[in-house]
PDB file of C-alpha atoms in Angstrom:
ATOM      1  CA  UNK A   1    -137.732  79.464-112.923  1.00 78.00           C
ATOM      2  CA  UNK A   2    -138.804  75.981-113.090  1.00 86.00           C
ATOM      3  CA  UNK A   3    -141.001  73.987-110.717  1.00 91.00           C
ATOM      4  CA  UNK A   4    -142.395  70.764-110.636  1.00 92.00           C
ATOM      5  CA  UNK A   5    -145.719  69.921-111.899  1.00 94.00           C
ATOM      6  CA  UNK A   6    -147.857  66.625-112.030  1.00 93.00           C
ATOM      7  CA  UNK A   7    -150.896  66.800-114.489  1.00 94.00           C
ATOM      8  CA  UNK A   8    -153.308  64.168-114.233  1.00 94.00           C
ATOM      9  CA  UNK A   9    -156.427  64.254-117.397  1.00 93.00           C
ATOM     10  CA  UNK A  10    -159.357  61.922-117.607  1.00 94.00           C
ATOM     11  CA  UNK A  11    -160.324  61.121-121.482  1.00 93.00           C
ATOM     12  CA  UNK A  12    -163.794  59.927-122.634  1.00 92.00           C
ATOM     13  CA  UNK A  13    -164.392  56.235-122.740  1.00 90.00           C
ATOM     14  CA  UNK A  14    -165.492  56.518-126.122  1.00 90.00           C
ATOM     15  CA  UNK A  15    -162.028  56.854-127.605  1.00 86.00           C
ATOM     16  CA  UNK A  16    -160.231  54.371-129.462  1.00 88.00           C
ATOM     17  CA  UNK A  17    -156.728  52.977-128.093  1.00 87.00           C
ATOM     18  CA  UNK A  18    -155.163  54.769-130.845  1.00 90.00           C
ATOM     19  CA  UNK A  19    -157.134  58.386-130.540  1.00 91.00           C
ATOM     20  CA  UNK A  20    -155.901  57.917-126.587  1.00 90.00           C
ATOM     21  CA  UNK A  21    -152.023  57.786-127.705  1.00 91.00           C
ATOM     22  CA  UNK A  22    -152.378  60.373-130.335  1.00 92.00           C
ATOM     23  CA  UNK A  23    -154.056  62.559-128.154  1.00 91.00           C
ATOM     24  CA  UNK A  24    -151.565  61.795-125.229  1.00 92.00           C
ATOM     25  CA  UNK A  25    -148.342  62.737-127.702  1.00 92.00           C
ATOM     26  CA  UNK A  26    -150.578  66.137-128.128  1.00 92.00           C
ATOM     27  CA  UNK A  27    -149.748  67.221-124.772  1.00 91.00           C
ATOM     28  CA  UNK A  28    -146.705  65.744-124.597  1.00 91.00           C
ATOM     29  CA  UNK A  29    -145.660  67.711-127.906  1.00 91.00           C
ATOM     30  CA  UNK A  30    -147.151  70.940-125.890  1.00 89.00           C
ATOM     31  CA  UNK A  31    -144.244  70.470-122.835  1.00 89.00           C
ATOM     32  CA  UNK A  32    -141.598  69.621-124.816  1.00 89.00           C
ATOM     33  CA  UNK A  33    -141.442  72.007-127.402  1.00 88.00           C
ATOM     34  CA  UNK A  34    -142.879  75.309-125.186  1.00 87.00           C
ATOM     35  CA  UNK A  35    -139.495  74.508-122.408  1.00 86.00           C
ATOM     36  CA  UNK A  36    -141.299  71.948-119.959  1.00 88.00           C
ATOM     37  CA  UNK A  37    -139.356  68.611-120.019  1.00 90.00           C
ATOM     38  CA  UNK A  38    -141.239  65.002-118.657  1.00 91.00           C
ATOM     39  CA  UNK A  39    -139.996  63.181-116.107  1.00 90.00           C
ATOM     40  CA  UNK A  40    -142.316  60.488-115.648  1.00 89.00           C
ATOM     41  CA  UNK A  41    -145.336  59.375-117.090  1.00 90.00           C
ATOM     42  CA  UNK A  42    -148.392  56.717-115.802  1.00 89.00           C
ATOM     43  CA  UNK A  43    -150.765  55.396-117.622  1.00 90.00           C
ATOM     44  CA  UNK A  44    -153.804  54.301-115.594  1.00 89.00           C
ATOM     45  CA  UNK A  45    -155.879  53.324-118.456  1.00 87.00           C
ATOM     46  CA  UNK A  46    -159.637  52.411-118.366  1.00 91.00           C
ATOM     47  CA  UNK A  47    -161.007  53.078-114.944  1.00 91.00           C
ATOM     48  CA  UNK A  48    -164.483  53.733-113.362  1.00 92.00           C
ATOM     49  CA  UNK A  49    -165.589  56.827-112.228  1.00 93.00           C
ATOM     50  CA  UNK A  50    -166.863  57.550-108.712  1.00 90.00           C
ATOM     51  CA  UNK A  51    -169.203  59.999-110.207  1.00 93.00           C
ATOM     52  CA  UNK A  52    -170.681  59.935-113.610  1.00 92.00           C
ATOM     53  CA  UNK A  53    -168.978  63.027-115.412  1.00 91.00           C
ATOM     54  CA  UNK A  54    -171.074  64.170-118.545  1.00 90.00           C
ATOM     55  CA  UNK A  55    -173.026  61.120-118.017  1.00 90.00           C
ATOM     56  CA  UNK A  56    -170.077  58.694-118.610  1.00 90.00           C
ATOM     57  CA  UNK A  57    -169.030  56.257-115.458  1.00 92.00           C
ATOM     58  CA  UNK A  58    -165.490  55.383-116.566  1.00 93.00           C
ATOM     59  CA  UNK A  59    -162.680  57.195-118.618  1.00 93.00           C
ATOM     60  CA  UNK A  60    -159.007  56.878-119.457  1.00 93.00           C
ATOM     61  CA  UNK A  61    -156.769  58.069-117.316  1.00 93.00           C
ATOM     62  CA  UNK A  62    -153.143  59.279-118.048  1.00 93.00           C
ATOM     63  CA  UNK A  63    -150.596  61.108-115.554  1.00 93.00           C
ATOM     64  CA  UNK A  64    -147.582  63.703-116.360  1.00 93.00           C
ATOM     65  CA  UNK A  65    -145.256  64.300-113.984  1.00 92.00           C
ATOM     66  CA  UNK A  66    -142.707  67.391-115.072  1.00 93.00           C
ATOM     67  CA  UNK A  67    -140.634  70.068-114.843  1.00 92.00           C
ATOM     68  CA  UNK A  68    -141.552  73.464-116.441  1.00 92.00           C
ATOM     69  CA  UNK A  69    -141.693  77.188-116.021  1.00 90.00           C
ATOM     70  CA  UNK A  70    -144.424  79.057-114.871  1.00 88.00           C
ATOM     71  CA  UNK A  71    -145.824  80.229-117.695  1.00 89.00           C
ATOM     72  CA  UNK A  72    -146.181  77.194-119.312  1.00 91.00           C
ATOM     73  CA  UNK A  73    -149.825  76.163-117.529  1.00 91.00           C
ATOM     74  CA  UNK A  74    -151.757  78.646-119.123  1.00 91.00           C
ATOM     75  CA  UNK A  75    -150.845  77.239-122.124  1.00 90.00           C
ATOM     76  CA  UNK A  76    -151.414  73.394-121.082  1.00 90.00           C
ATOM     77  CA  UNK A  77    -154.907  74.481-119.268  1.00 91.00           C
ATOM     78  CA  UNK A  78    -155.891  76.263-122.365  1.00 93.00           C
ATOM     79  CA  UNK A  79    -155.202  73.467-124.567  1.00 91.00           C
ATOM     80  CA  UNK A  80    -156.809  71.273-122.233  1.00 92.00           C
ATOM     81  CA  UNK A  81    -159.766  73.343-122.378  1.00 92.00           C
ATOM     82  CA  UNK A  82    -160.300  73.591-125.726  1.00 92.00           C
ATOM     83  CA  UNK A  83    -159.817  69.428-126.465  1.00 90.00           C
ATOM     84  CA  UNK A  84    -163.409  68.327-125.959  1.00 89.00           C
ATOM     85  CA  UNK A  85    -162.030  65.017-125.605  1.00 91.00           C
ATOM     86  CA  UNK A  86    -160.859  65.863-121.963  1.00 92.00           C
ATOM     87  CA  UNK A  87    -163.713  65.466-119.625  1.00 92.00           C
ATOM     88  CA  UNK A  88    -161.465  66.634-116.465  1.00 93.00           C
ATOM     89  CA  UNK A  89    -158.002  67.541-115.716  1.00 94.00           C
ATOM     90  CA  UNK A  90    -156.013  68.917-112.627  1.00 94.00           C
ATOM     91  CA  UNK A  91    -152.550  70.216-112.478  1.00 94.00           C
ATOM     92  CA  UNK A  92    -150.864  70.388-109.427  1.00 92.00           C
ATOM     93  CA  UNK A  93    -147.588  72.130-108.377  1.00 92.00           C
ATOM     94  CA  UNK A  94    -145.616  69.661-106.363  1.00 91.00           C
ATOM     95  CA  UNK A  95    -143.218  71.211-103.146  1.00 89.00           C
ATOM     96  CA  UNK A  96    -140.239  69.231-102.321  1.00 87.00           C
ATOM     97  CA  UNK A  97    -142.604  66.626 -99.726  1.00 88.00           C
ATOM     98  CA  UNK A  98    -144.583  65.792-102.525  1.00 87.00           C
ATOM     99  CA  UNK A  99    -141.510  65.292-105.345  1.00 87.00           C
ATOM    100  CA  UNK A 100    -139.887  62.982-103.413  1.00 87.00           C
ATOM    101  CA  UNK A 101    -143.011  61.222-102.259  1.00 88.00           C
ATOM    102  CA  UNK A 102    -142.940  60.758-106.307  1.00 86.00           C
ATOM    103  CA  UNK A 103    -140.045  59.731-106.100  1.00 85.00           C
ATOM    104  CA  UNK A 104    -140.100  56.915-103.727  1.00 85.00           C
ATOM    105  CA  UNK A 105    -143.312  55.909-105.561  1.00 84.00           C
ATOM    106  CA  UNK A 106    -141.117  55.353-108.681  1.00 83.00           C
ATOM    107  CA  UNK A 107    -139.136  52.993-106.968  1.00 83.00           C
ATOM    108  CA  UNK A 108    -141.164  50.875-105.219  1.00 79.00           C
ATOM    109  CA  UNK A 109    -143.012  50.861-108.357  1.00 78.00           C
ATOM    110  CA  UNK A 110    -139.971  49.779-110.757  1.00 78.00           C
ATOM    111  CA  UNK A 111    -139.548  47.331-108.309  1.00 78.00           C
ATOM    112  CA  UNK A 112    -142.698  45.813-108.892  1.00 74.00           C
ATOM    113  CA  UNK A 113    -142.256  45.467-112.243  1.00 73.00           C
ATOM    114  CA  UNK A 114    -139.184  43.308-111.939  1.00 76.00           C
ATOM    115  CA  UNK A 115    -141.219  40.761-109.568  1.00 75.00           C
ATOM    116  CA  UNK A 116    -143.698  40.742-112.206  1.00 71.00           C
ATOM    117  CA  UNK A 117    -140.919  39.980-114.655  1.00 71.00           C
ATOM    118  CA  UNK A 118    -138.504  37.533-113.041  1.00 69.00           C
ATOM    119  CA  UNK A 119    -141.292  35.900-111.375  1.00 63.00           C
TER     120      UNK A 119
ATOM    121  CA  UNK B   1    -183.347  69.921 -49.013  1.00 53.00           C
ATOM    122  CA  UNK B   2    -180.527  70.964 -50.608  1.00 54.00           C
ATOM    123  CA  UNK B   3    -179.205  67.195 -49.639  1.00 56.00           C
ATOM    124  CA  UNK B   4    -182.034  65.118 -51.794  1.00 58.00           C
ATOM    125  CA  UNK B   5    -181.598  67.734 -54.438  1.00 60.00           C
ATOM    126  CA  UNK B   6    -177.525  67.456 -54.443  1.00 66.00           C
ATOM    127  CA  UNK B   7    -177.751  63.450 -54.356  1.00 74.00           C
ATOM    128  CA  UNK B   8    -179.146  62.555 -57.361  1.00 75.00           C
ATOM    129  CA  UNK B   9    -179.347  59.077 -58.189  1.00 75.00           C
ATOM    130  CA  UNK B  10    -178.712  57.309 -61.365  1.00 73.00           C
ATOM    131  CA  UNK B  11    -180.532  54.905 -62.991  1.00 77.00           C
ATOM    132  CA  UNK B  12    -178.000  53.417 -64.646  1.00 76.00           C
ATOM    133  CA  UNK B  13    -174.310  54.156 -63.352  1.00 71.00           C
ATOM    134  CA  UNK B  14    -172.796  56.891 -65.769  1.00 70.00           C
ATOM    135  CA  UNK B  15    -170.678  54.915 -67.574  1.00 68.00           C
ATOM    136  CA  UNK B  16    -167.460  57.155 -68.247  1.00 68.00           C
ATOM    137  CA  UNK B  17    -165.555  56.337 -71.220  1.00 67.00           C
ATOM    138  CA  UNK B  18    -162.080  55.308 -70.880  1.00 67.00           C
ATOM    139  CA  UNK B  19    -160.867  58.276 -73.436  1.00 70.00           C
ATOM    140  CA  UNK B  20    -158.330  56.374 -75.453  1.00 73.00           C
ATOM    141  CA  UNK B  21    -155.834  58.613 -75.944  1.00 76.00           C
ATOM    142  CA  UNK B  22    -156.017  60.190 -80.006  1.00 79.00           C
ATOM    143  CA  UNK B  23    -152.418  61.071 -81.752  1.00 80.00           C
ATOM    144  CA  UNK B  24    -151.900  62.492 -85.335  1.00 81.00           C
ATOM    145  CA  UNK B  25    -150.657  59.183 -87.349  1.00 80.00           C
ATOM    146  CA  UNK B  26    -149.105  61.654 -89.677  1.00 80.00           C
ATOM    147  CA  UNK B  27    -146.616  62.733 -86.999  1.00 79.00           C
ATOM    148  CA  UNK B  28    -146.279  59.147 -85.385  1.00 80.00           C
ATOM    149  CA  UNK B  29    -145.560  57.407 -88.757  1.00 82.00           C
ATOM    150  CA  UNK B  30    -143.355  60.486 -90.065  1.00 82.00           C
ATOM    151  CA  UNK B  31    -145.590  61.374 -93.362  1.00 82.00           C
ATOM    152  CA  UNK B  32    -144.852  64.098 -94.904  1.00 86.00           C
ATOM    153  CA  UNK B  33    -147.182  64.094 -97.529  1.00 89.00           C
ATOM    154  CA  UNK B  34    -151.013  63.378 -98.409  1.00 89.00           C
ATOM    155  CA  UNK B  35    -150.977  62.301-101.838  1.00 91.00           C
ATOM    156  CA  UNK B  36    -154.653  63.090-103.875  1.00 92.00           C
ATOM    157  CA  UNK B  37    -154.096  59.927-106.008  1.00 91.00           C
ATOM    158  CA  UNK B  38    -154.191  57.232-103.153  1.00 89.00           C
ATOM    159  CA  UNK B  39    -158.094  57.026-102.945  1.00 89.00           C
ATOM    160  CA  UNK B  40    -157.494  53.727-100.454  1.00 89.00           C
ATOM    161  CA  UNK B  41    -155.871  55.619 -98.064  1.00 90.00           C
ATOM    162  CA  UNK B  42    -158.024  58.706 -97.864  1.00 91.00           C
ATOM    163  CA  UNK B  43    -160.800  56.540 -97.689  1.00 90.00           C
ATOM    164  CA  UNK B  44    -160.034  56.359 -93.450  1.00 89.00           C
ATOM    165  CA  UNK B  45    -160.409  60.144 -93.677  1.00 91.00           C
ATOM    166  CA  UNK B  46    -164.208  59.309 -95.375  1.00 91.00           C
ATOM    167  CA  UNK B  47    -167.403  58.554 -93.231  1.00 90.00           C
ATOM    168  CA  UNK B  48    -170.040  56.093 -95.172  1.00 89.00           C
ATOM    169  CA  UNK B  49    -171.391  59.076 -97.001  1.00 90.00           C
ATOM    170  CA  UNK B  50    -168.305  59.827 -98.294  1.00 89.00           C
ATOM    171  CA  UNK B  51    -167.770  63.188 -95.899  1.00 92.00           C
ATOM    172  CA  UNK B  52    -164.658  63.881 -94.278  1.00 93.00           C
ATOM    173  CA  UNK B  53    -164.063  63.702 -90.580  1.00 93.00           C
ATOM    174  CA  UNK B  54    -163.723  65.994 -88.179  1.00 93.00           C
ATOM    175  CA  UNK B  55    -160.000  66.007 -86.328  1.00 91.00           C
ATOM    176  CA  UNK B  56    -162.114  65.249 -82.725  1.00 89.00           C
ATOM    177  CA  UNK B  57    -162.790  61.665 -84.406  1.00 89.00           C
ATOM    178  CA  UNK B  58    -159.701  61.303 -86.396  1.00 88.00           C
ATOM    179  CA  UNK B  59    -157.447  62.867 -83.909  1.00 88.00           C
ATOM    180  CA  UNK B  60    -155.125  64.157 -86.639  1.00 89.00           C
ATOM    181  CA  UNK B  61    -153.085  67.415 -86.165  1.00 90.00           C
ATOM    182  CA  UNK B  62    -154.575  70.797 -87.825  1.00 92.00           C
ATOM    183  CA  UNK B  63    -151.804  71.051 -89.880  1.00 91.00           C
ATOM    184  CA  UNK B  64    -152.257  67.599 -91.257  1.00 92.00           C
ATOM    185  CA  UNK B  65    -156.141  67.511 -91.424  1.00 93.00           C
ATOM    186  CA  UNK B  66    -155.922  70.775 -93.861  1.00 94.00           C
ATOM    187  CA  UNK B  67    -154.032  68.397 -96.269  1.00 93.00           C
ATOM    188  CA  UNK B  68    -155.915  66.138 -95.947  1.00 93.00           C
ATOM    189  CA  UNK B  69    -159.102  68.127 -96.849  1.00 94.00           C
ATOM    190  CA  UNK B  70    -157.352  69.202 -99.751  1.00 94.00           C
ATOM    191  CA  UNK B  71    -155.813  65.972-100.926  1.00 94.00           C
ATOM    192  CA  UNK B  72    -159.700  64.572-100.801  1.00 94.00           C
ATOM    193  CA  UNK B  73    -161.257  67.891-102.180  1.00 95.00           C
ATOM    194  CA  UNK B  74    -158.684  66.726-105.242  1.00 95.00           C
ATOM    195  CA  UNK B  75    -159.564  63.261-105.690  1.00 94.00           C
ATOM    196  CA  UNK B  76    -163.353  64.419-105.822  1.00 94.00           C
ATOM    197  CA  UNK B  77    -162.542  66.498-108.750  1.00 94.00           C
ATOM    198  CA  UNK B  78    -160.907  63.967-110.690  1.00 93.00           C
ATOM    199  CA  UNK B  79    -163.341  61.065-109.402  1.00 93.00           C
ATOM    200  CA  UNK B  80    -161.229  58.729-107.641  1.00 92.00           C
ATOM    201  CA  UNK B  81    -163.723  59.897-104.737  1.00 92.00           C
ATOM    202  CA  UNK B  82    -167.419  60.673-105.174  1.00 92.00           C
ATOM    203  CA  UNK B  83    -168.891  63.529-103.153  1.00 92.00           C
ATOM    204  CA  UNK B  84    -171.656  61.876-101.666  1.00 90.00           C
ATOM    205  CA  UNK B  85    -172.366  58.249-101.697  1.00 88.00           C
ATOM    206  CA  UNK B  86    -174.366  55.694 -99.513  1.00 84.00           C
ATOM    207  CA  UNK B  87    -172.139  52.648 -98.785  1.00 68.00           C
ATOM    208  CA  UNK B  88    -168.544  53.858 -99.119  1.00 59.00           C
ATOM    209  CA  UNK B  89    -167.075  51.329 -97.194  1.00 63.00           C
TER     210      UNK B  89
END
């Protein structure tokens, strides 16, 4: 049965752009091929930490929003588990207030990007 | 003597509180959902230490302040919100 899930990871600062991407298609790869399909992605980039987590004060953020069956997040917590690049990482199982609080996110945010653009 | 000890005077007259009537601004404004992410937002739910607040203060609804406890239990573990802190505002 599949459910909606949003996974958000924090990634050490110490990364390279690149390592970030690769690492980021990793999990990806893990959801797509294992039945889990992405809806939406966000990519918060560098940010600071509130609380220095193995004594680093900011880290790379990066959000997955997606649809998958149950069985699937034992797999992704695994992997995340094992990646020492992942400092922290939550998954979350989203009911049908928070999907299409999501969902009106998306838009408003879309919409921001066109001011950007046309501005 | 029971009238001295019944009429007790103040110094200062007590001054009674006009209790401003609390309501859950979850219900009022129709949200549905507390999202973990929006660190701005729970921030209202946050004292200067960075503690939550109880409903008396808040006035929110139990049903409400439970996800709200969990939406900022969430942000602390992904630090968008630090458990304790001294200036938080």
């Amino acid at each position: 049965m599949l459910n909606q899930y949003e996974t958000v990871f924090i990634a050490t600062p110490v990364l390279s752009e690149i390592q970030v991407k690769e690492m980021v298609k990793k999990f990806q790869g893990i959801l797509q091929n294992n039945g889990g399909e992405i809806i939406h992605e966000e990519d918060w980039g560098l940010r600071r930490l509130a609380y220095p987590i193995q004594n680093k004060s900011t880290g790379f953020y990066y959000l997955i929003e997606f649809n998958a069956p149950g069985t699937l997040i034992e797999k992704l917590e695994t992997e995340y588990r094992r990646d020492e690049r992942v400092i922290r990482f939550l998954t979350f199982k989203m009911d049908k207030h928070a999907a299409a609080y999501s969902q009106k996110r998306k838009l408003n945010q879309s919409e921001k990007k066109e001011e950007v653009k046309n501005e | 003597m029971n009238n001295s000890s019944n009429e007790i005077r103040y110094l200062t007259p007590p001054s009674v509180e006009v209790k401003k009537k609390k309501y859950c601004r979850f219900k009022k404004s129709r949200i549905r959902y507390v999202d973990y992410k929006d660190a701005e937002f729970l921030k209202k739910f946050l004292n200067e230490q960075g503690k939550i607040l109880p409903r008396r203060l808040t006035g929110t609804s139990l049903k409400f302040q439970r996800k709200v406890s969990q939406a900022v239990k969430r942000a602390r573990h992904l630090a968008l919100l630090p458990y304790v802190t001294d200036l938080l505002k």
